[in-house]
Amino acid sequence: MYALINLVSIWAIPIIIVFIPLFAFTKKVPVYESFIDGAKDGFSTAIQIIPHLVGMMVAISIFRASGALDFFVGWTGSFLTSLGVPSEILPLGLLRPLTGTGSLAFATDLIREYGPDSMIGRMASTIQGSTDTTLYVLTVYMGAVGIRNGRYALKVGLFSDAVGFVAAIAVCLIFFG
């Protein structure tokens, strides 16, 4: 089974890269022209989302530099420890909805410090895969299409991040605890 999964993972991307243009060519789609049109749209979208990205980066920097993150971790750390959850992973749960790069850097530091096979390393990896950068996604994609009222999307996104965080911890405690 492992050999089959390894073979699929090696060949999946090259096959897709070859298949899509060939399929489009057989359907008489102008492949190169379609690619250029998509690239033009992508460039204009990138220009439109820059202000939203800058605003998000400033907000994240203020959150971390103000000490709010450290305060919250200190405030809830003992409660988590009483539940058998290492308090070291809490900042990851708080950073992940805000910033993908920041949360990845934090998870990398946890894995470097505690090891990839430690409970903290496993939880950090599982949390990274179970949650998303909700505020970043909402800022970029809603800003790109001009949606101004995303309160329900924000609530659902943050709720799903919380569920993913708790589920990642529970799965790690069940399978590795």
mmCIF file with all atom_site columns, C-alpha atoms in Angstrom:
data_model
loop_
_atom_site.group_PDB
_atom_site.id
_atom_site.type_symbol
_atom_site.label_atom_id
_atom_site.label_alt_id
_atom_site.label_comp_id
_atom_site.label_asym_id
_atom_site.label_entity_id
_atom_site.label_seq_id
_atom_site.pdbx_PDB_ins_code
_atom_site.Cartn_x
_atom_site.Cartn_y
_atom_site.Cartn_z
_atom_site.occupancy
_atom_site.B_iso_or_equiv
_atom_site.pdbx_formal_charge
_atom_site.auth_seq_id
_atom_site.auth_comp_id
_atom_site.auth_asym_id
_atom_site.auth_atom_id
_atom_site.pdbx_PDB_model_num
ATOM 1   C CA . MET A 1 1   ? 0.000   0.000  0.000   1.00 0.00 ? 1   MET A CA 1
ATOM 2   C CA . TYR A 1 2   ? 2.855   2.383  0.885   1.00 0.00 ? 2   TYR A CA 1
ATOM 3   C CA . ALA A 1 3   ? 4.491   1.744  -2.491  1.00 0.00 ? 3   ALA A CA 1
ATOM 4   C CA . LEU A 1 4   ? 1.240   2.596  -4.295  1.00 0.00 ? 4   LEU A CA 1
ATOM 5   C CA . ILE A 1 5   ? 0.768   5.847  -2.364  1.00 0.00 ? 5   ILE A CA 1
ATOM 6   C CA . ASN A 1 6   ? 4.406   6.764  -3.008  1.00 0.00 ? 6   ASN A CA 1
ATOM 7   C CA . LEU A 1 7   ? 4.013   6.079  -6.731  1.00 0.00 ? 7   LEU A CA 1
ATOM 8   C CA . VAL A 1 8   ? 0.836   8.172  -6.946  1.00 0.00 ? 8   VAL A CA 1
ATOM 9   C CA . SER A 1 9   ? 2.448   11.054 -5.077  1.00 0.00 ? 9   SER A CA 1
ATOM 10  C CA . ILE A 1 10  ? 5.449   11.040 -7.404  1.00 0.00 ? 10  ILE A CA 1
ATOM 11  C CA . TRP A 1 11  ? 3.429   11.021 -10.631 1.00 0.00 ? 11  TRP A CA 1
ATOM 12  C CA . ALA A 1 12  ? 0.266   12.990 -9.742  1.00 0.00 ? 12  ALA A CA 1
ATOM 13  C CA . ILE A 1 13  ? 1.541   16.519 -10.445 1.00 0.00 ? 13  ILE A CA 1
ATOM 14  C CA . PRO A 1 14  ? 3.417   15.696 -13.675 1.00 0.00 ? 14  PRO A CA 1
ATOM 15  C CA . ILE A 1 15  ? 0.386   13.863 -15.035 1.00 0.00 ? 15  ILE A CA 1
ATOM 16  C CA . ILE A 1 16  ? -1.921  16.780 -14.196 1.00 0.00 ? 16  ILE A CA 1
ATOM 17  C CA . ILE A 1 17  ? 0.485   19.280 -15.772 1.00 0.00 ? 17  ILE A CA 1
ATOM 18  C CA . VAL A 1 18  ? 0.545   17.267 -18.995 1.00 0.00 ? 18  VAL A CA 1
ATOM 19  C CA . PHE A 1 19  ? -3.136  16.236 -18.978 1.00 0.00 ? 19  PHE A CA 1
ATOM 20  C CA . ILE A 1 20  ? -4.770  19.666 -18.636 1.00 0.00 ? 20  ILE A CA 1
ATOM 21  C CA . PRO A 1 21  ? -3.120  21.348 -21.661 1.00 0.00 ? 21  PRO A CA 1
ATOM 22  C CA . LEU A 1 22  ? -3.606  18.218 -23.775 1.00 0.00 ? 22  LEU A CA 1
ATOM 23  C CA . PHE A 1 23  ? -7.272  18.010 -22.816 1.00 0.00 ? 23  PHE A CA 1
ATOM 24  C CA . ALA A 1 24  ? -7.766  21.715 -23.564 1.00 0.00 ? 24  ALA A CA 1
ATOM 25  C CA . PHE A 1 25  ? -6.020  21.283 -26.905 1.00 0.00 ? 25  PHE A CA 1
ATOM 26  C CA . THR A 1 26  ? -8.330  18.408 -27.860 1.00 0.00 ? 26  THR A CA 1
ATOM 27  C CA . LYS A 1 27  ? -11.333 20.606 -27.010 1.00 0.00 ? 27  LYS A CA 1
ATOM 28  C CA . LYS A 1 28  ? -9.946  23.352 -29.312 1.00 0.00 ? 28  LYS A CA 1
ATOM 29  C CA . VAL A 1 29  ? -9.297  25.736 -26.426 1.00 0.00 ? 29  VAL A CA 1
ATOM 30  C CA . PRO A 1 30  ? -6.525  28.243 -27.169 1.00 0.00 ? 30  PRO A CA 1
ATOM 31  C CA . VAL A 1 31  ? -4.250  27.076 -24.361 1.00 0.00 ? 31  VAL A CA 1
ATOM 32  C CA . TYR A 1 32  ? -1.577  29.780 -24.449 1.00 0.00 ? 32  TYR A CA 1
ATOM 33  C CA . GLU A 1 33  ? -4.059  32.636 -24.885 1.00 0.00 ? 33  GLU A CA 1
ATOM 34  C CA . SER A 1 34  ? -6.184  31.313 -22.016 1.00 0.00 ? 34  SER A CA 1
ATOM 35  C CA . PHE A 1 35  ? -3.097  31.137 -19.834 1.00 0.00 ? 35  PHE A CA 1
ATOM 36  C CA . ILE A 1 36  ? -2.153  34.740 -20.668 1.00 0.00 ? 36  ILE A CA 1
ATOM 37  C CA . ASP A 1 37  ? -5.704  35.963 -19.898 1.00 0.00 ? 37  ASP A CA 1
ATOM 38  C CA . GLY A 1 38  ? -5.589  34.187 -16.534 1.00 0.00 ? 38  GLY A CA 1
ATOM 39  C CA . ALA A 1 39  ? -2.184  35.668 -15.756 1.00 0.00 ? 39  ALA A CA 1
ATOM 40  C CA . LYS A 1 40  ? -3.505  39.175 -16.517 1.00 0.00 ? 40  LYS A CA 1
ATOM 41  C CA . ASP A 1 41  ? -6.445  38.618 -14.164 1.00 0.00 ? 41  ASP A CA 1
ATOM 42  C CA . GLY A 1 42  ? -4.112  37.266 -11.499 1.00 0.00 ? 42  GLY A CA 1
ATOM 43  C CA . PHE A 1 43  ? -1.880  40.331 -11.705 1.00 0.00 ? 43  PHE A CA 1
ATOM 44  C CA . SER A 1 44  ? -4.781  42.750 -11.332 1.00 0.00 ? 44  SER A CA 1
ATOM 45  C CA . THR A 1 45  ? -6.138  40.708 -8.417  1.00 0.00 ? 45  THR A CA 1
ATOM 46  C CA . ALA A 1 46  ? -2.736  40.852 -6.722  1.00 0.00 ? 46  ALA A CA 1
ATOM 47  C CA . ILE A 1 47  ? -2.701  44.652 -7.062  1.00 0.00 ? 47  ILE A CA 1
ATOM 48  C CA . GLN A 1 48  ? -6.213  44.879 -5.569  1.00 0.00 ? 48  GLN A CA 1
ATOM 49  C CA . ILE A 1 49  ? -5.387  42.804 -2.483  1.00 0.00 ? 49  ILE A CA 1
ATOM 50  C CA . ILE A 1 50  ? -2.142  44.557 -1.507  1.00 0.00 ? 50  ILE A CA 1
ATOM 51  C CA . PRO A 1 51  ? -3.878  47.107 0.779   1.00 0.00 ? 51  PRO A CA 1
ATOM 52  C CA . HIS A 1 52  ? -5.755  44.300 2.520   1.00 0.00 ? 52  HIS A CA 1
ATOM 53  C CA . LEU A 1 53  ? -2.533  42.332 3.018   1.00 0.00 ? 53  LEU A CA 1
ATOM 54  C CA . VAL A 1 54  ? -0.720  45.351 4.454   1.00 0.00 ? 54  VAL A CA 1
ATOM 55  C CA . GLY A 1 55  ? -3.572  45.984 6.893   1.00 0.00 ? 55  GLY A CA 1
ATOM 56  C CA . MET A 1 56  ? -3.548  42.363 7.998   1.00 0.00 ? 56  MET A CA 1
ATOM 57  C CA . MET A 1 57  ? 0.231   42.340 8.503   1.00 0.00 ? 57  MET A CA 1
ATOM 58  C CA . VAL A 1 58  ? 0.058   45.511 10.619  1.00 0.00 ? 58  VAL A CA 1
ATOM 59  C CA . ALA A 1 59  ? -2.735  44.059 12.780  1.00 0.00 ? 59  ALA A CA 1
ATOM 60  C CA . ILE A 1 60  ? -0.769  40.848 13.378  1.00 0.00 ? 60  ILE A CA 1
ATOM 61  C CA . SER A 1 61  ? 2.371   42.791 14.275  1.00 0.00 ? 61  SER A CA 1
ATOM 62  C CA . ILE A 1 62  ? 0.444   44.930 16.757  1.00 0.00 ? 62  ILE A CA 1
ATOM 63  C CA . PHE A 1 63  ? -1.145  41.838 18.330  1.00 0.00 ? 63  PHE A CA 1
ATOM 64  C CA . ARG A 1 64  ? 2.223   40.182 18.906  1.00 0.00 ? 64  ARG A CA 1
ATOM 65  C CA . ALA A 1 65  ? 4.214   43.298 19.854  1.00 0.00 ? 65  ALA A CA 1
ATOM 66  C CA . SER A 1 66  ? 1.599   44.561 22.313  1.00 0.00 ? 66  SER A CA 1
ATOM 67  C CA . GLY A 1 67  ? 2.025   41.526 24.540  1.00 0.00 ? 67  GLY A CA 1
ATOM 68  C CA . ALA A 1 68  ? -1.607  40.450 24.068  1.00 0.00 ? 68  ALA A CA 1
ATOM 69  C CA . LEU A 1 69  ? -0.513  37.044 22.826  1.00 0.00 ? 69  LEU A CA 1
ATOM 70  C CA . ASP A 1 70  ? 1.779   36.470 25.809  1.00 0.00 ? 70  ASP A CA 1
ATOM 71  C CA . PHE A 1 71  ? -0.903  37.698 28.219  1.00 0.00 ? 71  PHE A CA 1
ATOM 72  C CA . PHE A 1 72  ? -3.513  35.296 26.853  1.00 0.00 ? 72  PHE A CA 1
ATOM 73  C CA . VAL A 1 73  ? -1.104  32.353 26.901  1.00 0.00 ? 73  VAL A CA 1
ATOM 74  C CA . GLY A 1 74  ? -0.150  33.082 30.515  1.00 0.00 ? 74  GLY A CA 1
ATOM 75  C CA . TRP A 1 75  ? -3.777  33.492 31.517  1.00 0.00 ? 75  TRP A CA 1
ATOM 76  C CA . THR A 1 76  ? -4.976  30.165 30.080  1.00 0.00 ? 76  THR A CA 1
ATOM 77  C CA . GLY A 1 77  ? -1.791  28.072 30.347  1.00 0.00 ? 77  GLY A CA 1
ATOM 78  C CA . SER A 1 78  ? -2.522  26.542 33.745  1.00 0.00 ? 78  SER A CA 1
ATOM 79  C CA . PHE A 1 79  ? -6.044  25.569 32.690  1.00 0.00 ? 79  PHE A CA 1
ATOM 80  C CA . LEU A 1 80  ? -4.728  23.758 29.608  1.00 0.00 ? 80  LEU A CA 1
ATOM 81  C CA . THR A 1 81  ? -2.031  22.016 31.608  1.00 0.00 ? 81  THR A CA 1
ATOM 82  C CA . SER A 1 82  ? -4.692  20.692 34.001  1.00 0.00 ? 82  SER A CA 1
ATOM 83  C CA . LEU A 1 83  ? -6.414  19.100 30.997  1.00 0.00 ? 83  LEU A CA 1
ATOM 84  C CA . GLY A 1 84  ? -3.196  17.395 29.906  1.00 0.00 ? 84  GLY A CA 1
ATOM 85  C CA . VAL A 1 85  ? -2.584  19.825 27.054  1.00 0.00 ? 85  VAL A CA 1
ATOM 86  C CA . PRO A 1 86  ? 0.849   21.425 26.878  1.00 0.00 ? 86  PRO A CA 1
ATOM 87  C CA . SER A 1 87  ? 0.470   25.187 27.147  1.00 0.00 ? 87  SER A CA 1
ATOM 88  C CA . GLU A 1 88  ? 3.317   25.642 24.658  1.00 0.00 ? 88  GLU A CA 1
ATOM 89  C CA . ILE A 1 89  ? 0.972   24.971 21.750  1.00 0.00 ? 89  ILE A CA 1
ATOM 90  C CA . LEU A 1 90  ? -1.610  27.606 22.663  1.00 0.00 ? 90  LEU A CA 1
ATOM 91  C CA . PRO A 1 91  ? 0.155   30.414 20.763  1.00 0.00 ? 91  PRO A CA 1
ATOM 92  C CA . LEU A 1 92  ? -0.005  28.232 17.666  1.00 0.00 ? 92  LEU A CA 1
ATOM 93  C CA . GLY A 1 93  ? -3.783  27.967 18.029  1.00 0.00 ? 93  GLY A CA 1
ATOM 94  C CA . LEU A 1 94  ? -4.013  31.742 18.344  1.00 0.00 ? 94  LEU A CA 1
ATOM 95  C CA . LEU A 1 95  ? -1.581  32.560 15.537  1.00 0.00 ? 95  LEU A CA 1
ATOM 96  C CA . ARG A 1 96  ? -2.850  30.039 12.985  1.00 0.00 ? 96  ARG A CA 1
ATOM 97  C CA . PRO A 1 97  ? -6.091  31.910 12.114  1.00 0.00 ? 97  PRO A CA 1
ATOM 98  C CA . LEU A 1 98  ? -4.065  35.118 11.757  1.00 0.00 ? 98  LEU A CA 1
ATOM 99  C CA . THR A 1 99  ? -0.935  34.216 9.836   1.00 0.00 ? 99  THR A CA 1
ATOM 100 C CA . GLY A 1 100 ? 0.262   31.153 8.005   1.00 0.00 ? 100 GLY A CA 1
ATOM 101 C CA . THR A 1 101 ? 3.898   32.198 7.964   1.00 0.00 ? 101 THR A CA 1
ATOM 102 C CA . GLY A 1 102 ? 3.935   33.209 11.618  1.00 0.00 ? 102 GLY A CA 1
ATOM 103 C CA . SER A 1 103 ? 2.238   30.018 12.744  1.00 0.00 ? 103 SER A CA 1
ATOM 104 C CA . LEU A 1 104 ? 4.570   27.907 10.594  1.00 0.00 ? 104 LEU A CA 1
ATOM 105 C CA . ALA A 1 105 ? 7.583   29.644 12.122  1.00 0.00 ? 105 ALA A CA 1
ATOM 106 C CA . PHE A 1 106 ? 6.189   29.042 15.598  1.00 0.00 ? 106 PHE A CA 1
ATOM 107 C CA . ALA A 1 107 ? 5.466   25.365 14.821  1.00 0.00 ? 107 ALA A CA 1
ATOM 108 C CA . THR A 1 108 ? 8.986   25.002 13.432  1.00 0.00 ? 108 THR A CA 1
ATOM 109 C CA . ASP A 1 109 ? 10.411  26.428 16.652  1.00 0.00 ? 109 ASP A CA 1
ATOM 110 C CA . LEU A 1 110 ? 8.321   24.016 18.723  1.00 0.00 ? 110 LEU A CA 1
ATOM 111 C CA . ILE A 1 111 ? 9.469   21.052 16.652  1.00 0.00 ? 111 ILE A CA 1
ATOM 112 C CA . ARG A 1 112 ? 13.088  22.215 16.832  1.00 0.00 ? 112 ARG A CA 1
ATOM 113 C CA . GLU A 1 113 ? 12.900  22.636 20.607  1.00 0.00 ? 113 GLU A CA 1
ATOM 114 C CA . TYR A 1 114 ? 10.880  19.558 21.571  1.00 0.00 ? 114 TYR A CA 1
ATOM 115 C CA . GLY A 1 115 ? 11.467  17.240 18.605  1.00 0.00 ? 115 GLY A CA 1
ATOM 116 C CA . PRO A 1 116 ? 9.149   15.989 15.850  1.00 0.00 ? 116 PRO A CA 1
ATOM 117 C CA . ASP A 1 117 ? 8.181   12.839 17.739  1.00 0.00 ? 117 ASP A CA 1
ATOM 118 C CA . SER A 1 118 ? 7.324   14.631 20.981  1.00 0.00 ? 118 SER A CA 1
ATOM 119 C CA . MET A 1 119 ? 3.702   15.236 21.921  1.00 0.00 ? 119 MET A CA 1
ATOM 120 C CA . ILE A 1 120 ? 4.186   18.968 21.379  1.00 0.00 ? 120 ILE A CA 1
ATOM 121 C CA . GLY A 1 121 ? 5.751   18.377 17.957  1.00 0.00 ? 121 GLY A CA 1
ATOM 122 C CA . ARG A 1 122 ? 2.957   16.051 16.918  1.00 0.00 ? 122 ARG A CA 1
ATOM 123 C CA . MET A 1 123 ? 0.299   18.447 18.171  1.00 0.00 ? 123 MET A CA 1
ATOM 124 C CA . ALA A 1 124 ? 1.926   21.375 16.380  1.00 0.00 ? 124 ALA A CA 1
ATOM 125 C CA . SER A 1 125 ? 2.036   19.442 13.114  1.00 0.00 ? 125 SER A CA 1
ATOM 126 C CA . THR A 1 126 ? -1.534  18.237 13.461  1.00 0.00 ? 126 THR A CA 1
ATOM 127 C CA . ILE A 1 127 ? -2.800  21.731 14.323  1.00 0.00 ? 127 ILE A CA 1
ATOM 128 C CA . GLN A 1 128 ? -1.021  23.150 11.264  1.00 0.00 ? 128 GLN A CA 1
ATOM 129 C CA . GLY A 1 129 ? -2.865  20.645 9.086   1.00 0.00 ? 129 GLY A CA 1
ATOM 130 C CA . SER A 1 130 ? -6.232  20.902 10.851  1.00 0.00 ? 130 SER A CA 1
ATOM 131 C CA . THR A 1 131 ? -6.724  24.664 10.865  1.00 0.00 ? 131 THR A CA 1
ATOM 132 C CA . ASP A 1 132 ? -6.502  27.476 8.358   1.00 0.00 ? 132 ASP A CA 1
ATOM 133 C CA . THR A 1 133 ? -5.411  31.099 8.177   1.00 0.00 ? 133 THR A CA 1
ATOM 134 C CA . THR A 1 134 ? -9.002  32.276 8.382   1.00 0.00 ? 134 THR A CA 1
ATOM 135 C CA . LEU A 1 135 ? -8.465  36.014 8.805   1.00 0.00 ? 135 LEU A CA 1
ATOM 136 C CA . TYR A 1 136 ? -5.908  36.063 6.016   1.00 0.00 ? 136 TYR A CA 1
ATOM 137 C CA . VAL A 1 137 ? -8.200  34.135 3.678   1.00 0.00 ? 137 VAL A CA 1
ATOM 138 C CA . LEU A 1 138 ? -11.168 36.362 4.465   1.00 0.00 ? 138 LEU A CA 1
ATOM 139 C CA . THR A 1 139 ? -9.122  39.534 4.092   1.00 0.00 ? 139 THR A CA 1
ATOM 140 C CA . VAL A 1 140 ? -7.582  38.556 0.795   1.00 0.00 ? 140 VAL A CA 1
ATOM 141 C CA . TYR A 1 141 ? -10.462 36.834 -0.952  1.00 0.00 ? 141 TYR A CA 1
ATOM 142 C CA . MET A 1 142 ? -13.297 39.016 0.266   1.00 0.00 ? 142 MET A CA 1
ATOM 143 C CA . GLY A 1 143 ? -11.194 42.096 -0.379  1.00 0.00 ? 143 GLY A CA 1
ATOM 144 C CA . ALA A 1 144 ? -10.410 40.885 -3.893  1.00 0.00 ? 144 ALA A CA 1
ATOM 145 C CA . VAL A 1 145 ? -14.067 40.506 -4.838  1.00 0.00 ? 145 VAL A CA 1
ATOM 146 C CA . GLY A 1 146 ? -15.309 43.522 -2.881  1.00 0.00 ? 146 GLY A CA 1
ATOM 147 C CA . ILE A 1 147 ? -17.357 41.815 -0.170  1.00 0.00 ? 147 ILE A CA 1
ATOM 148 C CA . ARG A 1 148 ? -17.677 44.239 2.747   1.00 0.00 ? 148 ARG A CA 1
ATOM 149 C CA . ASN A 1 149 ? -19.893 42.295 5.151   1.00 0.00 ? 149 ASN A CA 1
ATOM 150 C CA . GLY A 1 150 ? -18.270 38.970 5.992   1.00 0.00 ? 150 GLY A CA 1
ATOM 151 C CA . ARG A 1 151 ? -19.386 38.564 9.575   1.00 0.00 ? 151 ARG A CA 1
ATOM 152 C CA . TYR A 1 152 ? -20.947 35.142 9.084   1.00 0.00 ? 152 TYR A CA 1
ATOM 153 C CA . ALA A 1 153 ? -17.929 33.876 7.197   1.00 0.00 ? 153 ALA A CA 1
ATOM 154 C CA . LEU A 1 154 ? -15.698 35.123 10.005  1.00 0.00 ? 154 LEU A CA 1
ATOM 155 C CA . LYS A 1 155 ? -17.789 33.397 12.676  1.00 0.00 ? 155 LYS A CA 1
ATOM 156 C CA . VAL A 1 156 ? -17.877 30.110 10.790  1.00 0.00 ? 156 VAL A CA 1
ATOM 157 C CA . GLY A 1 157 ? -14.182 30.287 9.932   1.00 0.00 ? 157 GLY A CA 1
ATOM 158 C CA . LEU A 1 158 ? -13.060 30.994 13.486  1.00 0.00 ? 158 LEU A CA 1
ATOM 159 C CA . PHE A 1 159 ? -15.427 28.337 14.847  1.00 0.00 ? 159 PHE A CA 1
ATOM 160 C CA . SER A 1 160 ? -14.018 25.780 12.422  1.00 0.00 ? 160 SER A CA 1
ATOM 161 C CA . ASP A 1 161 ? -10.483 26.768 13.464  1.00 0.00 ? 161 ASP A CA 1
ATOM 162 C CA . ALA A 1 162 ? -11.411 26.236 17.112  1.00 0.00 ? 162 ALA A CA 1
ATOM 163 C CA . VAL A 1 163 ? -12.941 22.852 16.291  1.00 0.00 ? 163 VAL A CA 1
ATOM 164 C CA . GLY A 1 164 ? -9.848  21.915 14.282  1.00 0.00 ? 164 GLY A CA 1
ATOM 165 C CA . PHE A 1 165 ? -7.580  22.975 17.157  1.00 0.00 ? 165 PHE A CA 1
ATOM 166 C CA . VAL A 1 166 ? -9.513  20.948 19.740  1.00 0.00 ? 166 VAL A CA 1
ATOM 167 C CA . ALA A 1 167 ? -9.833  17.963 17.395  1.00 0.00 ? 167 ALA A CA 1
ATOM 168 C CA . ALA A 1 168 ? -6.100  18.009 16.647  1.00 0.00 ? 168 ALA A CA 1
ATOM 169 C CA . ILE A 1 169 ? -5.316  17.974 20.356  1.00 0.00 ? 169 ILE A CA 1
ATOM 170 C CA . ALA A 1 170 ? -7.844  15.208 21.025  1.00 0.00 ? 170 ALA A CA 1
ATOM 171 C CA . VAL A 1 171 ? -6.557  13.048 18.176  1.00 0.00 ? 171 VAL A CA 1
ATOM 172 C CA . CYS A 1 172 ? -2.976  13.461 19.351  1.00 0.00 ? 172 CYS A CA 1
ATOM 173 C CA . LEU A 1 173 ? -3.883  12.640 22.942  1.00 0.00 ? 173 LEU A CA 1
ATOM 174 C CA . ILE A 1 174 ? -5.852  9.565  21.835  1.00 0.00 ? 174 ILE A CA 1
ATOM 175 C CA . PHE A 1 175 ? -3.327  8.190  19.355  1.00 0.00 ? 175 PHE A CA 1
ATOM 176 C CA . PHE A 1 176 ? -0.039  9.308  20.913  1.00 0.00 ? 176 PHE A CA 1
ATOM 177 C CA . GLY A 1 177 ? -0.919  9.957  24.571  1.00 0.00 ? 177 GLY A CA 1
#
